[in-house]
Short mmCIF file of C-alpha atoms in Angstrom, two decimals:
data_model
loop_
_atom_site.label_atom_id
_atom_site.label_comp_id
_atom_site.label_asym_id
_atom_site.label_seq_id
_atom_site.Cartn_x
_atom_site.Cartn_y
_atom_site.Cartn_z
CA MET U 1 44.93 -65.42 -15.05
CA ALA U 2 46.46 -64.53 -18.38
CA ARG U 3 48.54 -67.22 -20.00
CA MET U 4 52.21 -66.89 -19.02
CA LYS U 5 54.89 -67.32 -21.66
CA VAL U 6 58.45 -67.86 -20.52
CA LEU U 7 61.69 -68.57 -22.34
CA PHE U 8 64.63 -70.07 -20.46
CA HIS U 9 68.11 -69.51 -21.91
CA VAL U 10 70.72 -72.10 -20.97
CA ASN U 11 74.27 -71.75 -22.29
CA GLU U 12 76.34 -73.59 -19.67
CA THR U 13 75.95 -77.27 -18.82
CA GLU U 14 76.13 -76.65 -15.08
CA ARG U 15 72.99 -74.48 -15.29
CA TRP U 16 70.70 -77.25 -16.50
CA GLN U 17 69.80 -78.60 -13.09
CA ARG U 18 68.89 -75.15 -11.88
CA ALA U 19 66.91 -74.39 -15.03
CA LEU U 20 64.88 -77.59 -14.78
CA LEU U 21 64.14 -76.98 -11.09
CA ASN U 22 63.02 -73.44 -11.96
CA ILE U 23 60.66 -74.85 -14.58
CA ILE U 24 59.21 -77.50 -12.25
CA ASN U 25 58.58 -74.92 -9.53
CA PHE U 26 57.06 -72.55 -12.05
CA ILE U 27 54.65 -75.16 -13.41
CA ASN U 28 53.67 -76.22 -9.88
CA ASP U 29 52.97 -72.61 -8.98
CA ALA U 30 51.26 -71.29 -12.10
CA GLY U 31 49.62 -74.48 -13.32
CA GLN U 32 50.56 -76.51 -16.38
CA GLU U 33 47.48 -75.30 -18.23
CA ASN U 34 48.45 -71.65 -17.81
CA VAL U 35 52.00 -71.63 -19.13
CA ASP U 36 53.90 -71.79 -22.40
CA ILE U 37 57.53 -72.67 -21.74
CA GLU U 38 60.44 -72.94 -24.13
CA VAL U 39 64.03 -73.71 -23.29
CA VAL U 40 66.69 -72.59 -25.76
CA ALA U 41 70.15 -74.09 -25.31
CA ASN U 42 73.21 -72.77 -27.08
CA GLY U 43 76.93 -72.82 -26.42
CA ALA U 44 78.27 -75.65 -24.31
CA ALA U 45 74.81 -76.38 -22.90
CA VAL U 46 73.62 -78.25 -25.99
CA SER U 47 75.83 -81.18 -25.01
CA ALA U 48 73.32 -82.13 -22.32
CA TYR U 49 70.89 -83.10 -25.08
CA ALA U 50 73.41 -85.55 -26.50
CA ASP U 51 74.06 -87.64 -23.44
CA ARG U 52 75.56 -90.89 -24.73
CA CYS U 53 73.60 -92.81 -22.13
CA PHE U 54 70.23 -91.62 -23.29
CA SER U 55 67.88 -94.09 -24.81
CA PRO U 56 64.14 -93.79 -25.25
CA LYS U 57 63.70 -97.12 -23.55
CA GLY U 58 66.28 -97.53 -20.82
CA SER U 59 67.72 -95.72 -17.90
CA CYS U 60 71.31 -94.64 -17.59
CA ARG U 61 72.16 -97.35 -15.14
CA ALA U 62 70.94 -99.97 -17.60
CA ALA U 63 72.99 -98.66 -20.50
CA ALA U 64 76.34 -100.21 -21.24
CA GLY U 65 79.39 -98.10 -20.59
CA CYS U 66 77.57 -95.37 -18.79
CA GLY U 67 78.70 -94.19 -15.44
CA ASN U 68 77.16 -90.77 -15.23
CA ALA U 69 73.77 -91.10 -13.62
CA ASN U 70 73.52 -87.36 -13.10
CA GLU U 71 73.54 -86.54 -16.80
CA ASN U 72 70.90 -89.10 -17.49
CA ASP U 73 68.71 -87.76 -14.73
CA ILE U 74 68.73 -84.47 -16.60
CA ILE U 75 67.54 -86.11 -19.80
CA ASP U 76 64.86 -87.94 -17.81
CA GLN U 77 63.65 -84.70 -16.30
CA MET U 78 63.65 -82.98 -19.69
CA SER U 79 61.67 -85.84 -21.16
CA LYS U 80 59.01 -85.61 -18.45
CA LEU U 81 58.77 -81.86 -18.85
CA ALA U 82 58.47 -82.26 -22.62
CA GLU U 83 55.50 -84.56 -22.03
CA MET U 84 53.97 -81.72 -20.00
CA GLY U 85 54.34 -79.36 -22.97
CA VAL U 86 57.72 -77.75 -22.34
CA LYS U 87 59.58 -77.16 -25.61
CA PHE U 88 63.31 -77.77 -25.87
CA ALA U 89 65.40 -76.19 -28.61
CA ALA U 90 69.07 -76.58 -29.55
CA CYS U 91 71.19 -74.12 -31.52
CA ARG U 92 72.57 -75.74 -34.68
CA ASN U 93 75.76 -73.66 -34.55
CA ALA U 94 76.48 -74.96 -31.07
CA LEU U 95 75.81 -78.56 -32.08
CA ARG U 96 78.23 -78.22 -35.00
CA ALA U 97 80.87 -76.54 -32.85
CA GLN U 98 80.79 -79.61 -30.60
CA SER U 99 80.56 -82.10 -33.47
CA LEU U 100 77.20 -83.38 -32.23
CA ASP U 101 74.95 -85.10 -34.74
CA GLU U 102 71.50 -83.58 -34.52
CA ASN U 103 69.92 -86.81 -35.71
CA THR U 104 70.96 -88.54 -32.50
CA LEU U 105 69.21 -86.08 -30.20
CA PRO U 106 66.13 -87.07 -28.21
CA SER U 107 62.95 -86.66 -30.22
CA PHE U 108 61.67 -83.92 -27.93
CA VAL U 109 64.50 -81.58 -29.01
CA THR U 110 63.94 -79.17 -31.87
CA VAL U 111 67.00 -77.86 -33.68
CA VAL U 112 66.92 -74.15 -34.57
CA SER U 113 69.25 -72.47 -37.03
CA ALA U 114 70.56 -70.04 -34.40
CA GLY U 115 69.73 -69.91 -30.71
CA ILE U 116 69.88 -66.12 -30.51
CA THR U 117 67.39 -65.71 -33.35
CA GLU U 118 64.98 -68.03 -31.56
CA ILE U 119 65.36 -66.17 -28.27
CA ALA U 120 64.85 -62.78 -29.94
CA ARG U 121 61.81 -64.06 -31.82
CA LYS U 122 60.18 -65.46 -28.71
CA GLN U 123 60.69 -62.24 -26.77
CA ALA U 124 59.10 -60.37 -29.68
CA GLU U 125 56.14 -62.74 -29.28
CA GLY U 126 55.75 -61.71 -25.66
CA TYR U 127 57.78 -64.37 -23.89
CA ALA U 128 59.55 -63.31 -20.69
CA TYR U 129 63.29 -64.03 -20.72
CA ILE U 130 64.91 -65.87 -17.85
CA LYS U 131 68.57 -66.82 -17.49
CA PRO U 132 68.84 -69.46 -14.74
CA MET Z 1 61.01 -39.06 -19.24
CA ALA Z 2 58.75 -42.09 -19.05
CA ARG Z 3 58.87 -44.04 -15.81
CA MET Z 4 61.43 -46.85 -16.00
CA LYS Z 5 60.52 -50.27 -14.61
CA VAL Z 6 63.33 -52.73 -14.00
CA LEU Z 7 63.45 -56.20 -12.49
CA PHE Z 8 66.77 -57.60 -11.25
CA HIS Z 9 67.10 -61.38 -11.02
CA VAL Z 10 69.62 -62.67 -8.48
CA ASN Z 11 70.14 -66.40 -8.09
CA GLU Z 12 73.71 -66.63 -6.78
CA THR Z 13 74.91 -65.14 -3.52
CA GLU Z 14 78.07 -63.75 -5.08
CA ARG Z 15 76.00 -61.61 -7.45
CA TRP Z 16 74.36 -59.54 -4.72
CA GLN Z 17 77.09 -56.95 -4.41
CA ARG Z 18 77.09 -56.38 -8.16
CA ALA Z 19 73.29 -56.21 -8.27
CA LEU Z 20 73.10 -53.64 -5.47
CA LEU Z 21 75.79 -51.51 -7.11
CA ASN Z 22 73.87 -51.67 -10.40
CA ILE Z 23 70.74 -50.48 -8.62
CA ILE Z 24 72.52 -47.61 -6.84
CA ASN Z 25 74.09 -46.43 -10.10
CA PHE Z 26 70.75 -46.74 -11.89
CA ILE Z 27 68.90 -44.67 -9.27
CA ASN Z 28 71.64 -42.04 -9.29
CA ASP Z 29 71.43 -41.82 -13.06
CA ALA Z 30 67.69 -41.99 -13.72
CA GLY Z 31 66.42 -40.41 -10.50
CA GLN Z 32 64.64 -42.14 -7.65
CA GLU Z 33 61.33 -40.55 -8.66
CA ASN Z 34 61.50 -42.01 -12.17
CA VAL Z 35 62.09 -45.68 -11.45
CA ASP Z 36 60.22 -48.75 -10.24
CA ILE Z 37 62.70 -51.41 -9.18
CA GLU Z 38 62.11 -54.95 -7.98
CA VAL Z 39 64.69 -57.54 -7.06
CA VAL Z 40 63.67 -61.19 -7.20
CA ALA Z 41 65.98 -63.65 -5.49
CA ASN Z 42 65.70 -67.37 -5.96
CA GLY Z 43 68.07 -70.33 -5.69
CA ALA Z 44 71.04 -69.93 -3.38
CA ALA Z 45 70.72 -66.14 -3.43
CA VAL Z 46 67.83 -66.07 -0.96
CA SER Z 47 70.26 -66.91 1.84
CA ALA Z 48 71.53 -63.33 1.77
CA TYR Z 49 68.18 -62.22 3.16
CA ALA Z 50 68.58 -64.52 6.14
CA ASP Z 51 71.90 -63.30 7.42
CA ARG Z 52 72.08 -64.48 11.02
CA CYS Z 53 73.75 -61.22 12.00
CA PHE Z 54 70.94 -59.06 10.75
CA SER Z 55 68.92 -57.12 13.28
CA PRO Z 56 66.76 -54.07 12.69
CA LYS Z 57 68.63 -52.24 15.45
CA GLY Z 58 72.26 -53.24 15.44
CA SER Z 59 75.16 -53.67 13.13
CA CYS Z 60 76.86 -56.94 12.37
CA ARG Z 61 79.83 -56.08 14.48
CA ALA Z 62 77.58 -55.51 17.48
CA ALA Z 63 75.82 -58.86 17.16
CA ALA Z 64 77.04 -61.77 19.21
CA GLY Z 65 78.69 -64.58 17.31
CA CYS Z 66 78.86 -62.77 14.03
CA GLY Z 67 82.07 -62.53 12.11
CA ASN Z 68 80.90 -61.78 8.63
CA ALA Z 69 80.78 -58.03 8.19
CA ASN Z 70 80.41 -58.37 4.43
CA GLU Z 71 77.08 -60.14 4.60
CA ASN Z 72 75.71 -57.57 6.96
CA ASP Z 73 76.82 -54.75 4.70
CA ILE Z 74 74.63 -56.30 2.03
CA ILE Z 75 71.61 -56.32 4.31
CA ASP Z 76 72.35 -52.71 5.26
CA GLN Z 77 72.49 -51.71 1.60
CA MET Z 78 69.28 -53.56 0.84
CA SER Z 79 67.56 -51.86 3.76
CA LYS Z 80 68.59 -48.40 2.55
CA LEU Z 81 67.43 -49.20 -0.98
CA ALA Z 82 64.14 -50.52 0.37
CA GLU Z 83 63.62 -47.16 2.10
CA MET Z 84 64.11 -45.58 -1.33
CA GLY Z 85 61.33 -47.72 -2.77
CA VAL Z 86 63.20 -50.74 -4.12
CA LYS Z 87 61.19 -53.93 -3.62
CA PHE Z 88 62.88 -57.15 -2.58
CA ALA Z 89 61.25 -60.53 -3.12
CA ALA Z 90 62.28 -64.04 -2.11
CA CYS Z 91 61.18 -67.30 -3.72
CA ARG Z 92 59.42 -69.54 -1.18
CA ASN Z 93 60.69 -72.71 -2.88
CA ALA Z 94 64.26 -71.52 -2.46
CA LEU Z 95 63.73 -70.59 1.19
CA ARG Z 96 62.34 -74.06 1.89
CA ALA Z 97 65.14 -75.76 0.00
CA GLN Z 98 67.58 -74.02 2.33
CA SER Z 99 65.46 -74.55 5.46
CA LEU Z 100 65.14 -70.82 6.00
CA ASP Z 101 62.20 -69.60 8.07
CA GLU Z 102 60.46 -66.82 6.17
CA ASN Z 103 59.26 -65.27 9.42
CA THR Z 104 62.82 -64.36 10.35
CA LEU Z 105 63.52 -62.37 7.19
CA PRO Z 106 63.91 -58.58 7.30
CA SER Z 107 60.58 -56.80 7.07
CA PHE Z 108 61.43 -55.29 3.70
CA VAL Z 109 61.46 -58.74 2.04
CA THR Z 110 58.29 -60.04 0.42
CA VAL Z 111 57.98 -63.80 -0.02
CA VAL Z 112 56.51 -64.92 -3.34
CA SER Z 113 55.21 -68.40 -4.06
CA ALA Z 114 57.66 -68.91 -6.94
CA GLY Z 115 60.40 -66.60 -8.12
CA ILE Z 116 59.97 -67.47 -11.80
CA THR Z 117 56.25 -66.65 -11.72
CA GLU Z 118 57.03 -63.26 -10.21
CA ILE Z 119 59.72 -62.55 -12.83
CA ALA Z 120 57.42 -63.57 -15.69
CA ARG Z 121 54.56 -61.49 -14.31
CA LYS Z 122 56.71 -58.39 -13.96
CA GLN Z 123 58.03 -58.68 -17.51
CA ALA Z 124 54.44 -58.99 -18.70
CA GLU Z 125 53.77 -55.72 -16.84
CA GLY Z 126 56.52 -54.01 -18.83
CA TYR Z 127 59.49 -54.41 -16.53
CA ALA Z 128 62.88 -54.77 -18.19
CA TYR Z 129 64.81 -57.87 -17.09
CA ILE Z 130 68.38 -57.59 -15.91
CA LYS Z 131 70.61 -60.41 -14.70
CA PRO Z 132 73.57 -58.84 -12.85
CA MET W 1 60.43 -60.76 -41.61
CA ALA W 2 60.07 -58.01 -39.04
CA ARG W 3 63.26 -56.26 -38.04
CA MET W 4 64.84 -57.93 -35.00
CA LYS W 5 66.21 -55.79 -32.20
CA VAL W 6 68.55 -57.41 -29.69
CA LEU W 7 70.52 -56.09 -26.74
CA PHE W 8 73.44 -58.09 -25.39
CA HIS W 9 74.48 -57.46 -21.78
CA VAL W 10 78.10 -58.26 -20.93
CA ASN W 11 79.36 -57.70 -17.38
CA GLU W 12 82.24 -60.18 -17.12
CA THR W 13 85.34 -60.12 -19.29
CA GLU W 14 85.29 -63.87 -19.86
CA ARG W 15 81.88 -63.58 -21.53
CA TRP W 16 83.04 -61.40 -24.40
CA GLN W 17 84.15 -64.21 -26.66
CA ARG W 18 80.85 -65.98 -26.24
CA ALA W 19 78.88 -62.76 -26.77
CA LEU W 20 80.72 -61.93 -29.99
CA LEU W 21 80.23 -65.45 -31.32
CA ASN W 22 76.51 -65.21 -30.50
CA ILE W 23 76.32 -61.95 -32.46
CA ILE W 24 78.18 -63.34 -35.48
CA ASN W 25 75.93 -66.41 -35.59
CA PHE W 26 72.85 -64.23 -35.19
CA ILE W 27 73.82 -61.93 -38.05
CA ASN W 28 74.66 -64.88 -40.27
CA ASP W 29 71.27 -66.42 -39.53
CA ALA W 30 68.95 -63.42 -39.59
CA GLY W 31 70.80 -61.25 -42.09
CA GLN W 32 72.69 -58.05 -41.37
CA GLU W 33 69.95 -55.97 -42.99
CA ASN W 34 67.28 -57.36 -40.65
CA VAL W 35 68.84 -56.75 -37.25
CA ASP W 36 69.54 -53.92 -34.82
CA ILE W 37 72.14 -55.02 -32.29
CA GLU W 38 73.51 -53.18 -29.29
CA VAL W 39 76.02 -54.46 -26.78
CA VAL W 40 76.06 -52.83 -23.34
CA ALA W 41 79.09 -53.56 -21.16
CA ASN W 42 79.21 -52.69 -17.49
CA GLY W 43 81.13 -53.98 -14.48
CA ALA W 44 84.46 -55.63 -15.16
CA ALA W 45 83.59 -56.20 -18.81
CA VAL W 46 84.30 -52.62 -19.86
CA SER W 47 88.02 -53.31 -19.52
CA ALA W 48 87.93 -55.22 -22.80
CA TYR W 49 87.30 -51.94 -24.59
CA ALA W 50 90.46 -50.48 -23.12
CA ASP W 51 92.92 -53.07 -24.26
CA ARG W 52 96.33 -51.43 -24.07
CA CYS W 53 97.33 -53.10 -27.32
CA PHE W 54 94.53 -51.60 -29.31
CA SER W 55 95.34 -49.04 -31.93
CA PRO W 56 93.21 -47.89 -34.84
CA LYS W 57 96.13 -48.62 -37.18
CA GLY W 58 97.99 -51.66 -35.97
CA SER W 59 97.44 -55.14 -34.78
CA CYS W 60 98.31 -56.44 -31.36
CA ARG W 61 101.31 -58.31 -32.59
CA ALA W 62 102.70 -55.10 -34.08
CA ALA W 63 102.24 -53.07 -30.91
CA ALA W 64 105.15 -52.63 -28.56
CA GLY W 65 104.87 -54.32 -25.20
CA CYS W 66 101.82 -56.33 -26.03
CA GLY W 67 101.74 -60.00 -25.40
CA ASN W 68 98.07 -60.74 -25.23
CA ALA W 69 96.88 -61.63 -28.70
CA ASN W 70 93.59 -62.93 -27.38
CA GLU W 71 92.45 -59.58 -26.02
CA ASN W 72 93.32 -57.87 -29.23
CA ASP W 73 91.40 -60.44 -31.23
CA ILE W 74 88.37 -59.36 -29.27
CA ILE W 75 88.87 -55.71 -30.17
CA ASP W 76 89.37 -56.74 -33.80
CA GLN W 77 86.13 -58.70 -33.80
CA MET W 78 84.27 -55.81 -32.16
CA SER W 79 85.64 -53.42 -34.73
CA LYS W 80 84.45 -55.60 -37.60
CA LEU W 81 81.03 -55.98 -36.06
CA ALA W 82 80.84 -52.22 -35.49
CA GLU W 83 81.46 -51.77 -39.22
CA MET W 84 78.47 -54.04 -39.79
CA GLY W 85 76.27 -51.80 -37.67
CA VAL W 86 76.57 -53.35 -34.22
CA LYS W 87 76.62 -50.68 -31.50
CA PHE W 88 78.91 -50.98 -28.50
CA ALA W 89 78.26 -49.06 -25.29
CA ALA W 90 80.26 -48.74 -22.08
CA CYS W 91 78.95 -47.78 -18.65
CA ARG W 92 80.67 -44.64 -17.35
CA ASN W 93 80.42 -45.80 -13.74
CA ALA W 94 82.27 -48.98 -14.62
CA LEU W 95 84.97 -47.11 -16.52
CA ARG W 96 85.54 -44.82 -13.52
CA ALA W 97 85.57 -47.72 -11.08
CA GLN W 98 88.42 -49.20 -13.12
CA SER W 99 90.20 -45.87 -13.65
CA LEU W 100 89.82 -46.15 -17.41
CA ASP W 101 89.95 -42.97 -19.45
CA GLU W 102 86.99 -42.89 -21.79
CA ASN W 103 88.92 -40.74 -24.27
CA THR W 104 91.26 -43.63 -24.98
CA LEU W 105 88.53 -46.06 -26.00
CA PRO W 106 88.12 -47.19 -29.61
CA SER W 107 86.00 -44.78 -31.61
CA PHE W 108 83.26 -47.36 -32.09
CA VAL W 109 82.48 -47.35 -28.36
CA THR W 110 79.79 -45.03 -27.01
CA VAL W 111 79.95 -44.14 -23.33
CA VAL W 112 76.59 -44.08 -21.54
CA SER W 113 75.97 -42.50 -18.14
CA ALA W 114 74.78 -45.80 -16.65
CA GLY W 115 74.67 -49.22 -18.24
CA ILE W 116 71.47 -50.27 -16.50
CA THR W 117 69.60 -47.19 -17.71
CA GLU W 118 70.65 -47.95 -21.26
CA ILE W 119 69.58 -51.59 -20.97
CA ALA W 120 66.21 -50.63 -19.49
CA ARG W 121 65.62 -48.00 -22.15
CA LYS W 122 66.41 -50.40 -24.99
CA GLN W 123 64.06 -53.05 -23.64
CA ALA W 124 61.35 -50.38 -23.40
CA GLU W 125 62.04 -49.70 -27.10
CA GLY W 126 61.34 -53.34 -27.92
CA TYR W 127 64.83 -54.82 -27.84
CA ALA W 128 65.11 -58.42 -26.69
CA TYR W 129 67.53 -58.92 -23.78
CA ILE W 130 70.22 -61.57 -23.98
CA LYS W 131 72.84 -62.36 -21.35
CA PRO W 132 75.54 -64.47 -23.02
#
């Protein structure tokens, strides 16, 4: 089977769970070794990367002042997928619009100068586009 | 005119009506003989295939215990489009997540192992992607 | 850098603001001289082209009987982007479904016989697809 390249575009926070489930099902079906996956978040969706409860060491429930287990689960899932080779990108314009400091993002997140440019470039490289 | 290949991705039940209207307008415009159309449903949207009122013979209003004419209209429209060559696919993961038995789906529905794989494969084959 | 070709698909009125912001950020990032951008509106989204307050000469606030500054801002933004080379298309089926007279649309809007055909054709020409 030819290698499959897929870009997922997420621009609303409520779409993250669906996007991550899509990715998990896709990897299980096609095989981790056969896929190149990139997720590009812009708009409101970049806030999921900046969950205040995230820490490289601890879980949400262990963090002080954190009551939103759901958000942290998303970061946990992203982190596991990143370890499996999934790339996560954040649009710098969107981060600025929400006053999010890109230096505080999880290390698996790459900041791109503009989400749309990244999405267009990947499609030009042969990536399929999917909007969960 | 070159043959036009289009994939429609439907992952929310409320998008079906819009998707089917898009397809009808597209066929009317480009000509049935010039298009290859596939619809891939995943997520909540697969439930539209499993309308309890659907039967190959009767209408919704004739079926016992069925009060949702709207859902049945969607199945009727799908069935007519299928006769015109439109392919309808359902993601197996989504069917399982909703406890839907794939053996009870209308005969025009093809079950695929993962909706995302199917969408990626079709784009690699030159299908345009459209999210209604 | 190779020329970047991007098609934006807008089918809900509430997505216009996001779409236009995406386009502005994209142009700022990639450079106006390096991009070919087309926006195709179908469904409910075509109504934004037909804002009753729009006039080639005046602003919304100057027009009689117009209280919706927000809508007019959108037309203003579209108009500026059109001057920068962005193409705006409207689906004729959608215009008819909303009883909108295509002769009253701003001059920068091109009416196409079917939005889906236009989107499919552009992707076949190498345009990336983006759904804001």
